CSV table of C-alpha atoms in Angstrom, one decimal:
chain,number,residue,atom,x,y,z
A,46,UNK,CA,0.0,0.0,0.0
A,47,UNK,CA,1.1,3.6,-0.7
A,48,UNK,CA,-0.1,4.9,2.7
A,49,UNK,CA,2.0,3.5,5.6
A,50,UNK,CA,1.0,6.0,8.3
A,51,UNK,CA,-2.5,6.7,9.6
A,52,UNK,CA,-4.1,8.8,12.2
A,53,UNK,CA,-5.6,6.9,15.1
A,54,UNK,CA,-7.2,7.6,18.6
A,55,UNK,CA,-5.2,5.6,21.1
A,56,UNK,CA,-6.3,4.9,24.7
A,57,UNK,CA,-3.4,5.7,27.0
A,58,UNK,CA,-5.1,4.7,30.3
A,59,UNK,CA,-6.5,6.8,33.1
A,60,UNK,CA,-9.1,8.5,30.9
A,61,UNK,CA,-6.6,9.7,28.3
A,62,UNK,CA,-7.3,9.3,24.5
A,63,UNK,CA,-4.6,10.6,22.2
A,64,UNK,CA,-4.7,11.3,18.5
A,65,UNK,CA,-1.5,9.9,17.0
A,66,UNK,CA,0.1,8.9,13.8
A,67,UNK,CA,0.8,5.2,13.8
A,68,UNK,CA,1.7,2.6,11.2
A,69,UNK,CA,-1.0,1.1,9.0
A,70,UNK,CA,-1.6,-2.4,10.3
A,71,UNK,CA,-0.6,-5.4,8.1
A,72,UNK,CA,-2.1,-8.7,7.3
A,73,UNK,CA,-0.3,-11.4,9.4
A,74,UNK,CA,-2.6,-14.4,9.6
A,75,UNK,CA,-4.1,-16.2,6.6
A,76,UNK,CA,-7.6,-15.2,7.7
A,77,UNK,CA,-6.8,-11.6,8.2
A,78,UNK,CA,-8.6,-8.8,6.3
A,79,UNK,CA,-7.3,-5.2,6.0
A,80,UNK,CA,-10.1,-2.8,6.2
A,81,UNK,CA,-10.2,0.9,5.3
A,82,UNK,CA,-12.6,2.5,7.8
A,83,UNK,CA,-15.3,4.5,6.2
A,84,UNK,CA,-17.3,5.7,9.2
A,85,UNK,CA,-17.2,4.9,13.0
A,86,UNK,CA,-19.6,6.0,15.7
A,87,UNK,CA,-18.8,6.8,19.3
A,88,UNK,CA,-20.5,4.4,21.8
A,89,UNK,CA,-21.5,5.1,25.3
A,90,UNK,CA,-19.2,2.3,26.4
A,91,UNK,CA,-16.3,4.4,24.9
A,92,UNK,CA,-17.2,7.0,27.5
A,93,UNK,CA,-17.3,4.4,30.2
A,94,UNK,CA,-13.8,3.3,29.3
A,95,UNK,CA,-12.6,6.9,29.4
A,96,UNK,CA,-14.2,7.7,32.7
A,97,UNK,CA,-12.1,7.9,35.9
A,98,UNK,CA,-12.6,5.5,37.5
A,99,UNK,CA,-13.6,3.5,34.3
A,100,UNK,CA,-17.1,2.0,34.0
A,101,UNK,CA,-15.6,-0.6,31.5
A,102,UNK,CA,-12.2,-1.9,30.9
A,103,UNK,CA,-9.9,-0.8,28.1
A,104,UNK,CA,-6.4,-2.0,27.5
A,105,UNK,CA,-3.9,1.0,27.4
A,106,UNK,CA,-2.2,1.3,24.0
A,107,UNK,CA,-5.3,0.1,22.1
A,108,UNK,CA,-6.9,2.0,19.3
A,109,UNK,CA,-10.5,2.4,20.4
A,110,UNK,CA,-13.8,2.3,18.3
A,111,UNK,CA,-15.9,-0.8,17.6
A,112,UNK,CA,-19.0,0.5,15.7
A,113,UNK,CA,-17.9,0.9,12.2
A,114,UNK,CA,-18.4,0.3,8.5
A,115,UNK,CA,-15.4,-0.2,6.2
A,116,UNK,CA,-14.2,-1.3,2.8
A,117,UNK,CA,-12.1,-4.4,2.2
A,118,UNK,CA,-8.7,-3.5,0.8
A,119,UNK,CA,-6.6,-6.7,1.2
A,120,UNK,CA,-7.3,-10.2,2.3
A,121,UNK,CA,-5.2,-13.1,3.6
A,122,UNK,CA,-4.6,-16.3,1.7
A,123,UNK,CA,-7.3,-18.3,3.4
A,124,UNK,CA,-10.1,-15.6,3.1
A,125,UNK,CA,-13.0,-16.7,0.8
A,126,UNK,CA,-16.1,-14.8,1.8
A,127,UNK,CA,-15.0,-11.3,1.2
A,128,UNK,CA,-12.8,-9.6,-1.4
A,129,UNK,CA,-11.2,-6.3,-2.1
A,130,UNK,CA,-13.8,-3.7,-2.7
A,131,UNK,CA,-16.5,-5.2,-0.6
A,132,UNK,CA,-18.2,-3.1,2.0
A,133,UNK,CA,-18.6,-4.6,5.5
A,134,UNK,CA,-19.7,-3.9,9.1
A,135,UNK,CA,-17.8,-5.4,12.0
A,136,UNK,CA,-18.8,-7.8,14.7
A,137,UNK,CA,-16.3,-6.6,17.3
A,138,UNK,CA,-16.1,-9.4,19.9
A,139,UNK,CA,-13.7,-12.1,18.7
A,140,UNK,CA,-14.6,-15.4,20.4
A,141,UNK,CA,-12.1,-18.1,21.3
A,142,UNK,CA,-14.4,-20.9,20.4
A,143,UNK,CA,-13.0,-23.3,22.9
A,144,UNK,CA,-14.0,-22.0,26.4
A,145,UNK,CA,-17.0,-23.5,28.2
A,146,UNK,CA,-19.2,-20.5,27.3
A,147,UNK,CA,-18.4,-20.8,23.5
A,148,UNK,CA,-18.9,-24.5,23.5
A,149,UNK,CA,-22.3,-24.2,25.2
A,150,UNK,CA,-23.6,-21.7,22.7
A,151,UNK,CA,-22.9,-18.6,24.7
A,152,UNK,CA,-20.1,-17.2,22.6
A,153,UNK,CA,-21.2,-13.6,23.4
A,154,UNK,CA,-20.1,-14.4,27.0
A,155,UNK,CA,-16.7,-15.8,25.9
A,156,UNK,CA,-14.2,-15.6,28.8
A,157,UNK,CA,-11.3,-15.2,26.4
A,158,UNK,CA,-13.0,-12.7,24.0
A,159,UNK,CA,-10.8,-10.2,22.2
A,160,UNK,CA,-13.0,-7.1,22.1
A,161,UNK,CA,-12.2,-4.9,19.2
A,162,UNK,CA,-11.6,-1.3,20.4
A,163,UNK,CA,-11.0,-2.5,24.0
A,164,UNK,CA,-8.4,-5.2,24.0
A,165,UNK,CA,-7.3,-5.1,20.3
A,166,UNK,CA,-7.1,-2.2,17.8
A,167,UNK,CA,-10.4,-0.9,16.5
A,168,UNK,CA,-12.0,1.6,14.2
A,169,UNK,CA,-11.0,5.1,15.5
A,170,UNK,CA,-8.3,5.0,12.7
A,171,UNK,CA,-7.9,5.0,9.0
A,172,UNK,CA,-7.4,1.2,8.8
A,173,UNK,CA,-7.9,-1.9,10.9
A,174,UNK,CA,-7.1,-5.6,10.5
A,175,UNK,CA,-9.6,-8.2,11.7
A,176,UNK,CA,-10.4,-11.9,11.1
A,177,UNK,CA,-12.7,-12.7,8.2
A,178,UNK,CA,-15.3,-14.3,10.5
A,179,UNK,CA,-16.0,-10.9,12.1
A,180,UNK,CA,-17.2,-9.3,8.9
A,181,UNK,CA,-20.7,-8.9,7.5
A,182,UNK,CA,-21.4,-7.6,4.0
A,183,UNK,CA,-23.6,-4.5,3.6
A,184,UNK,CA,-25.0,-2.8,0.5
A,185,UNK,CA,-22.9,0.0,-0.9
A,186,UNK,CA,-26.0,2.2,-1.1
A,187,UNK,CA,-26.7,2.1,2.6
A,188,UNK,CA,-25.8,5.5,4.1
A,189,UNK,CA,-22.5,5.4,6.0
A,190,UNK,CA,-24.0,6.9,9.1
A,191,UNK,CA,-26.7,4.2,9.2
A,192,UNK,CA,-24.2,1.4,8.5
A,193,UNK,CA,-22.0,2.6,11.3
A,194,UNK,CA,-24.9,1.8,13.7
A,195,UNK,CA,-25.1,-1.9,12.7
A,196,UNK,CA,-23.3,-3.1,15.9
A,197,UNK,CA,-25.4,-1.2,18.4
A,198,UNK,CA,-28.5,-2.3,16.5
A,199,UNK,CA,-27.3,-5.9,16.6
A,200,UNK,CA,-26.9,-5.6,20.4
A,201,UNK,CA,-30.4,-4.2,20.7
A,202,UNK,CA,-31.7,-7.0,18.5
A,203,UNK,CA,-30.1,-9.6,20.9
A,204,UNK,CA,-32.0,-8.1,23.7
A,205,UNK,CA,-35.3,-7.8,21.8
A,206,UNK,CA,-35.1,-11.4,20.7
A,207,UNK,CA,-34.8,-12.4,24.4
A,208,UNK,CA,-37.6,-10.1,25.6
A,209,UNK,CA,-39.9,-11.2,22.7
A,210,UNK,CA,-42.3,-8.2,23.0
A,211,UNK,CA,-45.8,-8.5,21.6
A,212,UNK,CA,-47.8,-5.7,19.8
A,213,UNK,CA,-50.5,-5.6,22.5
A,214,UNK,CA,-48.0,-5.1,25.4
A,215,UNK,CA,-47.2,-2.0,27.4
A,216,UNK,CA,-43.5,-1.5,27.7
A,217,UNK,CA,-41.5,0.9,29.9
A,218,UNK,CA,-38.1,1.9,28.5
A,219,UNK,CA,-35.6,3.6,30.8
A,220,UNK,CA,-33.1,5.8,28.9
A,221,UNK,CA,-33.4,8.0,25.8
A,222,UNK,CA,-29.8,8.1,24.9
A,223,UNK,CA,-28.7,6.5,21.6
A,224,UNK,CA,-29.3,2.9,22.7
A,225,UNK,CA,-32.7,3.8,24.3
A,226,UNK,CA,-33.7,5.5,21.0
A,227,UNK,CA,-32.6,2.5,19.0
A,228,UNK,CA,-34.7,0.3,21.3
A,229,UNK,CA,-37.6,2.7,20.7
A,230,UNK,CA,-37.4,2.6,17.0
A,231,UNK,CA,-37.1,-1.2,16.9
A,232,UNK,CA,-40.1,-1.6,19.3
A,233,UNK,CA,-42.1,0.7,17.0
A,234,UNK,CA,-41.1,-1.4,14.0
A,235,UNK,CA,-42.2,-4.5,15.9
A,236,UNK,CA,-45.7,-2.9,16.2
A,237,UNK,CA,-45.6,-2.0,19.9
A,238,UNK,CA,-48.1,0.8,20.4
A,239,UNK,CA,-47.6,1.6,24.1
A,240,UNK,CA,-44.0,2.6,24.9
A,241,UNK,CA,-43.4,4.8,27.9
A,242,UNK,CA,-39.9,6.3,28.0
A,243,UNK,CA,-38.3,7.4,31.3
A,244,UNK,CA,-35.5,10.0,30.9
A,245,UNK,CA,-34.2,12.7,33.3
A,246,UNK,CA,-33.0,15.0,30.5
A,247,UNK,CA,-35.8,17.2,29.0
A,248,UNK,CA,-34.2,17.4,25.6
A,249,UNK,CA,-33.9,13.7,25.4
A,250,UNK,CA,-37.5,13.3,26.5
A,251,UNK,CA,-38.5,15.4,23.6
A,252,UNK,CA,-36.4,13.4,21.2
A,253,UNK,CA,-38.0,10.2,22.5
A,254,UNK,CA,-41.5,11.7,21.9
A,255,UNK,CA,-40.4,12.8,18.4
A,256,UNK,CA,-39.2,9.3,17.6
A,257,UNK,CA,-42.5,7.6,18.6
A,258,UNK,CA,-42.8,7.2,22.4
A,259,UNK,CA,-46.4,7.2,23.4
A,260,UNK,CA,-45.7,8.6,26.8
A,261,UNK,CA,-42.6,10.2,28.3
A,262,UNK,CA,-41.8,10.9,32.0
A,263,UNK,CA,-39.1,12.0,34.3
A,264,UNK,CA,-38.2,9.2,36.7
A,265,UNK,CA,-36.7,11.8,39.0
A,266,UNK,CA,-40.0,13.4,39.7
A,267,UNK,CA,-42.4,12.3,42.5
A,268,UNK,CA,-45.5,10.3,41.5
A,269,UNK,CA,-44.3,9.4,38.0
A,270,UNK,CA,-45.3,5.8,38.6
A,271,UNK,CA,-48.8,6.7,39.7
A,272,UNK,CA,-49.2,9.0,36.7
A,273,UNK,CA,-48.1,6.3,34.3
A,274,UNK,CA,-50.4,3.7,35.9
A,275,UNK,CA,-53.3,6.2,35.6
A,276,UNK,CA,-52.3,6.8,31.9
A,277,UNK,CA,-52.4,3.1,31.1
A,278,UNK,CA,-54.8,1.8,33.7
A,279,UNK,CA,-52.3,-1.0,34.4
A,280,UNK,CA,-48.7,-1.7,35.2
A,281,UNK,CA,-46.1,-2.6,32.5
A,282,UNK,CA,-45.9,-6.0,30.8
A,283,UNK,CA,-42.1,-5.5,30.4
A,284,UNK,CA,-39.4,-3.1,31.3
A,285,UNK,CA,-36.1,-2.4,29.5
A,286,UNK,CA,-33.1,-0.8,31.3
A,287,UNK,CA,-31.1,0.9,28.6
A,288,UNK,CA,-29.2,3.0,31.3
A,289,UNK,CA,-27.4,0.7,33.7
A,290,UNK,CA,-28.0,3.1,36.7
A,291,UNK,CA,-28.5,1.4,40.1
A,292,UNK,CA,-31.9,2.8,40.7
A,293,UNK,CA,-33.4,1.7,37.4
A,294,UNK,CA,-33.8,-2.0,38.5
A,295,UNK,CA,-35.6,-0.9,41.6
A,296,UNK,CA,-38.0,1.2,39.5
A,297,UNK,CA,-38.4,-1.7,37.1
A,298,UNK,CA,-39.5,-4.1,39.9
A,299,UNK,CA,-42.0,-1.6,41.1
A,300,UNK,CA,-43.6,-0.7,37.7
A,301,UNK,CA,-43.8,-4.2,36.1
A,302,UNK,CA,-47.0,-6.2,36.6
A,303,UNK,CA,-47.2,-9.7,38.1
A,304,UNK,CA,-45.6,-12.2,35.7
A,305,UNK,CA,-43.9,-9.4,33.9
A,306,UNK,CA,-40.4,-9.3,32.4
A,307,UNK,CA,-37.4,-7.1,33.0
A,308,UNK,CA,-34.5,-6.8,30.5
A,309,UNK,CA,-31.2,-5.4,31.8
A,310,UNK,CA,-29.2,-4.0,28.9
A,311,UNK,CA,-27.3,-0.9,30.2
A,312,UNK,CA,-24.0,-1.8,31.7
A,313,UNK,CA,-21.9,0.4,34.0
A,314,UNK,CA,-19.7,-1.5,36.5
A,315,UNK,CA,-19.5,1.4,38.9
A,316,UNK,CA,-23.2,1.1,39.6
A,317,UNK,CA,-25.0,-0.8,42.5
A,318,UNK,CA,-28.6,-1.6,43.2
A,319,UNK,CA,-30.5,-2.4,46.3
A,320,UNK,CA,-33.7,-4.4,45.8
A,321,UNK,CA,-35.7,-6.7,47.9
A,322,UNK,CA,-35.6,-10.2,46.4
A,323,UNK,CA,-39.0,-10.9,47.9
A,324,UNK,CA,-40.6,-8.3,45.6
A,325,UNK,CA,-39.4,-10.3,42.6
A,326,UNK,CA,-40.8,-13.5,44.2
A,327,UNK,CA,-44.2,-12.1,45.1
A,328,UNK,CA,-44.8,-10.8,41.5
A,329,UNK,CA,-43.1,-13.8,39.8
A,330,UNK,CA,-41.0,-11.4,37.7
A,331,UNK,CA,-38.7,-12.8,35.1
A,332,UNK,CA,-35.4,-10.9,35.1
A,333,UNK,CA,-33.1,-11.3,32.1
A,334,UNK,CA,-30.0,-9.7,30.7
A,335,UNK,CA,-28.4,-9.2,27.3
A,336,UNK,CA,-24.8,-8.7,26.5
A,337,UNK,CA,-23.3,-7.8,23.1
A,338,UNK,CA,-24.5,-9.7,20.0
A,339,UNK,CA,-25.7,-13.3,19.5
A,340,UNK,CA,-26.6,-14.3,16.0
A,341,UNK,CA,-28.2,-10.8,15.7
A,342,UNK,CA,-26.1,-9.1,13.0
A,343,UNK,CA,-28.1,-10.6,10.1
A,344,UNK,CA,-31.5,-9.4,11.4
A,345,UNK,CA,-29.9,-6.0,12.3
A,346,UNK,CA,-28.5,-5.6,8.8
A,347,UNK,CA,-31.9,-6.5,7.4
A,348,UNK,CA,-33.6,-3.9,9.5
A,349,UNK,CA,-31.0,-1.3,8.6
A,350,UNK,CA,-32.2,-1.6,5.0
A,351,UNK,CA,-35.7,-0.8,6.1
A,352,UNK,CA,-36.3,2.9,5.5
A,353,UNK,CA,-39.1,2.9,8.1
A,354,UNK,CA,-36.7,2.2,10.9
A,355,UNK,CA,-35.0,5.6,10.5
A,356,UNK,CA,-31.9,5.2,12.6
A,357,UNK,CA,-30.2,8.0,10.8
A,358,UNK,CA,-32.4,10.4,12.9
A,359,UNK,CA,-30.4,9.4,15.9
A,360,UNK,CA,-27.1,10.6,14.4
A,361,UNK,CA,-26.9,14.2,15.5
A,362,UNK,CA,-23.3,15.0,14.6
A,363,UNK,CA,-20.9,14.0,11.8
A,364,UNK,CA,-17.3,14.9,12.4
A,365,UNK,CA,-13.8,14.1,11.2
A,366,UNK,CA,-11.6,11.8,13.3
A,367,UNK,CA,-9.5,14.8,14.2
A,368,UNK,CA,-12.6,16.2,16.0
A,369,UNK,CA,-13.1,13.1,18.2
A,370,UNK,CA,-12.5,15.0,21.4
A,371,UNK,CA,-15.3,17.4,20.4
A,372,UNK,CA,-17.6,14.5,19.7
A,373,UNK,CA,-16.8,12.9,23.1
A,374,UNK,CA,-17.4,16.1,24.9
A,375,UNK,CA,-20.8,16.6,23.1
A,376,UNK,CA,-21.8,13.2,24.3
A,377,UNK,CA,-20.6,13.7,27.8
A,378,UNK,CA,-22.6,16.9,28.0
A,379,UNK,CA,-25.7,15.2,26.5
A,380,UNK,CA,-25.6,17.6,23.6
A,381,UNK,CA,-25.4,14.8,21.1
A,382,UNK,CA,-27.0,11.4,20.7
A,383,UNK,CA,-24.9,9.5,18.2
A,384,UNK,CA,-21.7,11.0,16.8
A,385,UNK,CA,-20.3,9.5,13.6
A,386,UNK,CA,-16.6,10.1,12.7
A,387,UNK,CA,-15.0,9.9,9.3
A,388,UNK,CA,-11.3,8.9,9.4
A,389,UNK,CA,-10.6,9.4,5.7
A,390,UNK,CA,-10.0,13.2,5.8
């Protein structure tokens, strides 16, 4: 290749992300694929990694970024499913395939997983090298800012397939950040008519209403639960935690009806929750959790091609990679939902 140096955002540890010039990675293994990153979005988990103390782990020295669309530029000798010129999205968690979790069908929980953008170099860069098995073809006509959302959509689809919502059900969704809004759009596409969104920030409450929430509320206000029950005439059939805050699980147990379901999706390892297990018993609540993706990229890509889904509306800012610090700050200040970066400046 002509270009041997690229710009990349490297995690230095202790909340520091540095924009550097580093060598373009090379194909080493026979199943490696060299990707030219077209667009990459900033995830809430990137902010957790950069927090001090961190809410999620990141290995110092790693190029961050795991939500991206790219073009195939070179392939290893054993690669057969993609070729130079193909456009792909990336499944970031590289499973070992041999641990007990992988062998029992729970590869998304792989104890030896190499998470792209956390433990190995990711997409906040001009180029990236990944194994062929992590790549999924996407149409070239799909807008880049939509394609960059394939990974968070696939994560949401993993949760949705577990929750199995039905059109007649009433669902409470906590959180109207990017993930919450993706959940909202998918639930709407599944035909769910009654979706109440709980969000502290007034701007985000308005965004949730604009994107189809039937009712929005501030969970920080008194009597929100009573008002919601009066609005619906019943408690919720299911609750989705797209935040990961300690108090949300407590709220979920209170607002869900007997025999209801709770999906824990948001993840922040600094958070703790205090609930009375007896309240789960007496209502026979099913509590489930969802982590990463699990055979959910194909349905996510199918949904991305559906113009009714409209995930592009969640992208509020498009910046160059050089402006990554601006994008991070916008998200920290809740002035942006999804920020998409373009490394090829």
